[in-house]
Amino acid sequence: MKKQISFSTQGHRADIGEMVIYRILPNRYAEAVGPFVFLDHLAPIKHSTDKPKMKEGTSAHPHRGIATLTYVLSGEGEHFDSRGNHAKVYSGGVQWMKAGNGIIHDETMNPDSQTGNPEMHGFQFWINLPSNIKKEDPEYLSINANEVPQMQLGEDNGWLKVIVGRYEELASKIPDYSKQYLYHIQLKEGKQFSMSTEKELEYAIFLPAHDLTINDTKFVAGDFIEFDREEGTIELTNTHEGDVDIILFGGEKYAEPILAQGPFVMNTMSEISEAYNDFHSGKYDKVVYVK
């Protein structure tokens, strides 16, 4: 039986400088999908040749209680934080940061210096942490494109990358603290892909650039689609002229209270107050920019 679709919606604009940003999650229908409580889509843009490259990001800012995950489809992402972590990833790379009990970070997004491609395109997710993990020290991990687990789909239908979690024999390097997954699927023109789902797990799809038929219903570029909680099959059919990229993510429902305010996601209002107090008192330190 094909899985039922609960709703679909589109994001709203939340631009930063020249970057065209669409806030996909939370939205008017859902505050989370599994542990994922936030998704921003950096729509594809070409960097203007007359503008300088970004050197110090959009501005340093704090986080607590979540893990941030930046997936760079095309471009060059650079990370700095107040624990001294610094790294660059290029097209296809991933940056994961466990904010834990508090950190300040900044990220830049520039054209890929390895390929010379001027296009910048990517995503940032926030993954909610269990209350005990929110108390731990921050951690950071960068994963280059060639380290992201990938498999070819049968009958030359396309490929699937595991950004978070597991799929068949593939497993991401990114730590997970509950059953969760984030897949990037590329489906070739005229091809189809089906996957079975588990009861009670939450599933959502985002279509960054092209239309796609999902369980016999056509959706358009920019659509966010969420499914019901019953077992079933998700069937993807590409009737578009060319390859289609699909972001599929979700997992176990977050079982604890969710209280989000600004850059902090905690379980109680007192924890939110503590997060702000610690930030304003300087406990998160300052970002060190590496030249």
Coordinates of C-alpha atoms in Angstrom, one line a residue:
M1 CA 0.0 0.0 0.0
K2 CA 1.3 3.5 -0.9
K3 CA 1.8 5.8 2.0
Q4 CA -0.7 8.6 2.4
I5 CA 0.4 12.2 2.1
S6 CA -0.7 14.4 5.0
F7 CA 0.0 17.8 3.5
S8 CA 2.3 19.8 1.2
T9 CA 3.4 23.5 1.5
Q10 CA 6.0 25.9 0.3
G11 CA 8.6 27.8 2.3
H12 CA 8.8 31.6 2.8
R13 CA 11.6 34.0 2.0
A14 CA 14.2 34.6 4.7
D15 CA 17.1 36.1 2.6
I16 CA 20.5 36.9 4.0
G17 CA 22.4 39.5 1.9
E18 CA 22.6 38.3 -1.7
M19 CA 21.7 34.7 -0.7
V20 CA 18.1 33.7 -1.5
I21 CA 16.9 31.7 1.4
Y22 CA 13.6 29.8 1.7
R23 CA 12.6 28.7 5.2
I24 CA 11.0 25.2 4.8
L25 CA 10.7 24.0 8.4
P26 CA 9.0 24.9 10.7
N27 CA 5.9 25.8 8.8
R28 CA 2.2 26.3 9.4
Y29 CA 1.6 22.6 9.5
A30 CA 4.6 21.1 11.2
E31 CA 7.2 22.2 13.8
A32 CA 9.4 19.1 13.3
V33 CA 9.9 16.0 11.3
G34 CA 11.5 13.4 13.6
P35 CA 14.3 15.2 15.3
F36 CA 14.6 17.8 12.5
V37 CA 13.2 21.1 13.7
F38 CA 14.6 23.5 11.0
L39 CA 15.4 23.5 7.3
D40 CA 16.6 26.5 5.3
H41 CA 17.1 26.1 1.6
L42 CA 19.8 28.3 -0.1
A43 CA 18.4 28.5 -3.6
P44 CA 20.9 28.2 -6.5
I45 CA 22.5 31.5 -7.2
K46 CA 25.6 32.5 -9.2
H47 CA 28.1 34.6 -7.4
S48 CA 28.6 38.0 -9.0
T49 CA 32.1 38.4 -10.4
D50 CA 32.2 42.0 -9.3
K51 CA 31.5 41.1 -5.6
P52 CA 34.2 40.0 -3.2
K53 CA 34.1 36.6 -1.7
M54 CA 32.6 36.2 1.8
K55 CA 35.4 36.0 4.4
E56 CA 33.7 36.1 7.8
G57 CA 30.3 34.7 7.1
T58 CA 26.9 36.2 7.7
S59 CA 27.7 37.1 11.3
A60 CA 28.7 34.9 14.3
H61 CA 25.8 33.6 16.3
P62 CA 25.2 31.1 19.2
H63 CA 23.4 27.8 19.4
R64 CA 22.5 25.4 22.2
G65 CA 20.5 22.2 22.4
I66 CA 20.8 21.2 18.7
A67 CA 23.1 19.9 16.0
T68 CA 23.4 22.1 12.9
L69 CA 24.0 20.3 9.6
T70 CA 25.0 22.2 6.4
Y71 CA 24.9 20.3 3.2
V72 CA 26.6 22.0 0.3
L73 CA 25.2 20.9 -3.1
S74 CA 27.4 23.3 -5.0
G75 CA 29.9 25.8 -3.6
E76 CA 32.4 26.1 -0.9
G77 CA 31.4 26.2 2.8
E78 CA 33.8 27.3 5.5
H79 CA 33.2 26.9 9.2
F80 CA 34.6 28.8 12.2
D81 CA 33.5 28.4 15.8
S82 CA 34.3 29.5 19.4
R83 CA 35.9 26.1 20.2
G84 CA 38.6 26.7 17.6
N85 CA 37.2 24.4 14.9
H86 CA 37.8 25.4 11.3
A87 CA 37.3 23.6 8.0
K88 CA 36.2 23.9 4.4
V89 CA 34.0 21.6 2.5
Y90 CA 33.3 21.7 -1.2
S91 CA 30.4 20.7 -3.5
G92 CA 28.8 17.6 -2.1
G93 CA 30.3 18.1 1.4
V94 CA 28.7 18.2 4.8
Q95 CA 29.4 20.2 8.0
W96 CA 27.9 18.9 11.3
M97 CA 28.2 20.8 14.6
K98 CA 26.8 19.5 17.9
A99 CA 26.1 22.8 19.8
G100 CA 25.5 20.9 23.0
N101 CA 25.7 23.2 26.0
G102 CA 26.6 26.2 23.9
I103 CA 28.8 27.4 21.1
I104 CA 29.1 30.4 18.7
H105 CA 29.8 29.7 15.0
D106 CA 29.9 31.4 11.7
E107 CA 29.8 30.0 8.1
T108 CA 30.7 31.4 4.7
M109 CA 29.4 30.3 1.4
N110 CA 31.4 31.0 -1.8
P111 CA 31.8 29.5 -5.3
D112 CA 33.7 26.2 -5.3
S113 CA 37.4 27.1 -5.7
Q114 CA 38.2 23.6 -6.7
T115 CA 36.0 23.6 -9.8
G116 CA 35.5 27.3 -10.5
N117 CA 31.7 26.8 -10.7
P118 CA 30.1 30.1 -9.6
E119 CA 26.9 28.5 -8.4
M120 CA 26.1 28.3 -4.7
H121 CA 23.3 25.9 -3.5
G122 CA 22.8 24.2 -0.2
F123 CA 20.7 23.5 2.9
Q124 CA 21.0 24.0 6.6
F125 CA 19.1 21.6 9.0
W126 CA 18.8 21.8 12.8
I127 CA 18.6 18.4 14.5
N128 CA 17.1 18.5 18.0
L129 CA 19.2 16.7 20.6
P130 CA 17.9 14.6 23.5
S131 CA 17.9 16.5 26.8
N132 CA 21.0 14.6 28.2
I133 CA 23.0 15.3 25.0
K134 CA 22.1 19.0 25.2
K135 CA 24.3 19.1 28.4
E136 CA 27.4 17.8 26.6
D137 CA 30.3 19.7 25.2
P138 CA 30.1 20.8 21.6
E139 CA 31.6 18.8 18.7
Y140 CA 32.3 19.4 15.1
L141 CA 32.7 17.2 12.0
S142 CA 33.4 18.0 8.4
I143 CA 32.8 15.4 5.7
N144 CA 34.1 15.8 2.1
A145 CA 32.0 14.7 -0.8
N146 CA 34.0 11.5 -1.4
E147 CA 33.3 10.4 2.2
V148 CA 29.5 10.6 1.9
P149 CA 28.1 7.1 1.5
Q150 CA 26.5 6.6 -1.9
M151 CA 24.9 3.8 -3.9
Q152 CA 23.6 3.4 -7.4
L153 CA 19.9 2.6 -7.7
G154 CA 18.9 -0.5 -9.7
E155 CA 18.3 -0.5 -13.4
D156 CA 20.4 2.7 -13.7
N157 CA 17.7 4.7 -12.1
G158 CA 20.0 7.2 -10.4
W159 CA 21.7 7.3 -7.0
L160 CA 21.1 7.7 -3.2
K161 CA 23.4 9.4 -0.7
V162 CA 23.2 8.9 3.0
I163 CA 23.8 12.2 4.7
V164 CA 22.5 11.1 8.1
G165 CA 21.6 7.7 9.4
R166 CA 21.6 4.4 7.5
Y167 CA 20.2 2.9 4.3
E168 CA 20.7 -0.8 3.6
E169 CA 24.5 -1.3 4.0
L170 CA 25.4 2.4 4.0
A171 CA 26.0 4.4 7.2
S172 CA 26.8 8.0 7.7
K173 CA 29.7 9.2 9.8
I174 CA 27.5 11.7 11.5
P175 CA 26.5 10.7 15.1
D176 CA 22.8 10.1 15.7
Y177 CA 21.0 9.9 19.1
S178 CA 17.7 8.5 17.8
K179 CA 16.5 6.7 14.7
Q180 CA 16.9 9.4 12.0
Y181 CA 17.8 9.7 8.4
L182 CA 18.6 12.3 5.7
Y183 CA 18.9 11.1 2.1
H184 CA 19.7 12.9 -1.1
I185 CA 18.3 10.9 -4.0
Q186 CA 18.9 11.8 -7.7
L187 CA 16.4 10.2 -10.0
K188 CA 17.1 10.0 -13.7
E189 CA 14.6 11.1 -16.4
G190 CA 11.7 8.7 -16.9
K191 CA 12.8 6.5 -13.9
Q192 CA 11.2 5.4 -10.7
F193 CA 12.3 4.5 -7.2
S194 CA 10.3 3.0 -4.3
M195 CA 11.1 2.5 -0.6
S196 CA 9.2 0.9 2.2
T197 CA 8.6 2.9 5.4
E198 CA 8.3 1.9 9.1
K199 CA 5.2 2.5 11.2
E200 CA 5.4 5.5 13.6
L201 CA 8.5 7.0 11.9
E202 CA 8.0 10.5 10.4
Y203 CA 8.9 11.1 6.7
A204 CA 9.1 14.2 4.6
I205 CA 10.3 15.2 1.2
F206 CA 11.6 18.5 -0.1
L207 CA 11.9 19.2 -3.9
P208 CA 14.6 21.9 -4.3
A209 CA 14.5 22.4 -8.1
H210 CA 12.1 20.3 -10.1
D211 CA 8.7 18.7 -10.2
L212 CA 8.2 15.1 -9.2
T213 CA 5.3 12.6 -9.0
I214 CA 5.0 11.1 -5.5
N215 CA 2.5 8.2 -5.0
D216 CA 0.6 9.2 -8.1
T217 CA 0.4 12.9 -7.2
K218 CA 2.4 15.6 -9.0
F219 CA 4.3 18.1 -6.9
V220 CA 6.3 21.1 -8.0
A221 CA 9.7 22.6 -7.3
G222 CA 9.8 24.1 -3.8
D223 CA 7.2 21.8 -2.3
F224 CA 7.6 20.3 1.2
I225 CA 5.6 17.1 1.5
E226 CA 4.9 15.2 4.7
F227 CA 3.4 11.7 5.1
D228 CA 1.2 9.9 7.6
R229 CA 2.5 7.6 10.4
E230 CA 1.4 4.3 8.9
E231 CA 3.5 1.7 7.1
G232 CA 3.5 2.0 3.4
T233 CA 5.5 2.6 0.2
I234 CA 6.9 5.9 -1.0
E235 CA 7.0 5.8 -4.8
L236 CA 8.9 8.5 -6.7
T237 CA 8.4 8.9 -10.5
N238 CA 10.4 11.4 -12.6
T239 CA 8.4 12.7 -15.5
H240 CA 10.7 15.8 -15.8
E241 CA 13.0 16.3 -18.7
G242 CA 16.3 15.7 -16.9
D243 CA 17.5 14.4 -13.5
V244 CA 15.6 15.4 -10.3
D245 CA 17.0 15.9 -6.9
I246 CA 15.0 14.8 -3.9
I247 CA 15.7 15.4 -0.2
L248 CA 14.0 12.8 2.0
F249 CA 14.4 13.1 5.8
G250 CA 12.8 12.3 9.2
G251 CA 12.9 9.7 11.9
E252 CA 11.5 8.9 15.3
K253 CA 9.2 11.5 16.8
Y254 CA 11.0 13.7 19.3
A255 CA 9.6 12.5 22.7
E256 CA 10.5 15.4 24.9
P257 CA 9.0 18.9 25.0
I258 CA 10.3 21.3 22.3
L259 CA 10.8 24.9 23.2
A260 CA 12.5 27.0 20.5
Q261 CA 13.5 30.6 20.9
G262 CA 15.9 32.3 18.5
P263 CA 19.0 30.1 18.0
F264 CA 18.3 27.9 21.1
V265 CA 16.1 24.7 21.2
M266 CA 15.6 23.4 24.7
N267 CA 13.0 21.5 26.8
T268 CA 11.9 24.2 29.2
M269 CA 11.6 27.9 29.4
S270 CA 14.1 28.0 32.3
E271 CA 16.7 26.3 30.0
I272 CA 16.0 28.9 27.3
S273 CA 16.7 31.6 29.9
E274 CA 19.9 29.9 31.0
A275 CA 21.0 29.6 27.4
Y276 CA 20.6 33.4 26.9
N277 CA 22.2 34.2 30.2
D278 CA 25.2 32.0 29.5
F279 CA 25.6 33.6 26.1
H280 CA 25.4 37.2 27.3
S281 CA 27.8 36.5 30.1
G282 CA 30.4 35.3 27.6
K283 CA 30.4 31.6 28.5
Y284 CA 30.3 30.5 24.8
D285 CA 33.5 32.5 24.1
K286 CA 34.2 34.1 20.7
V287 CA 34.7 32.8 17.2
V288 CA 38.3 32.7 16.0
Y289 CA 38.6 33.4 12.3
V290 CA 41.4 31.6 10.6
K291 CA 42.9 33.5 7.7

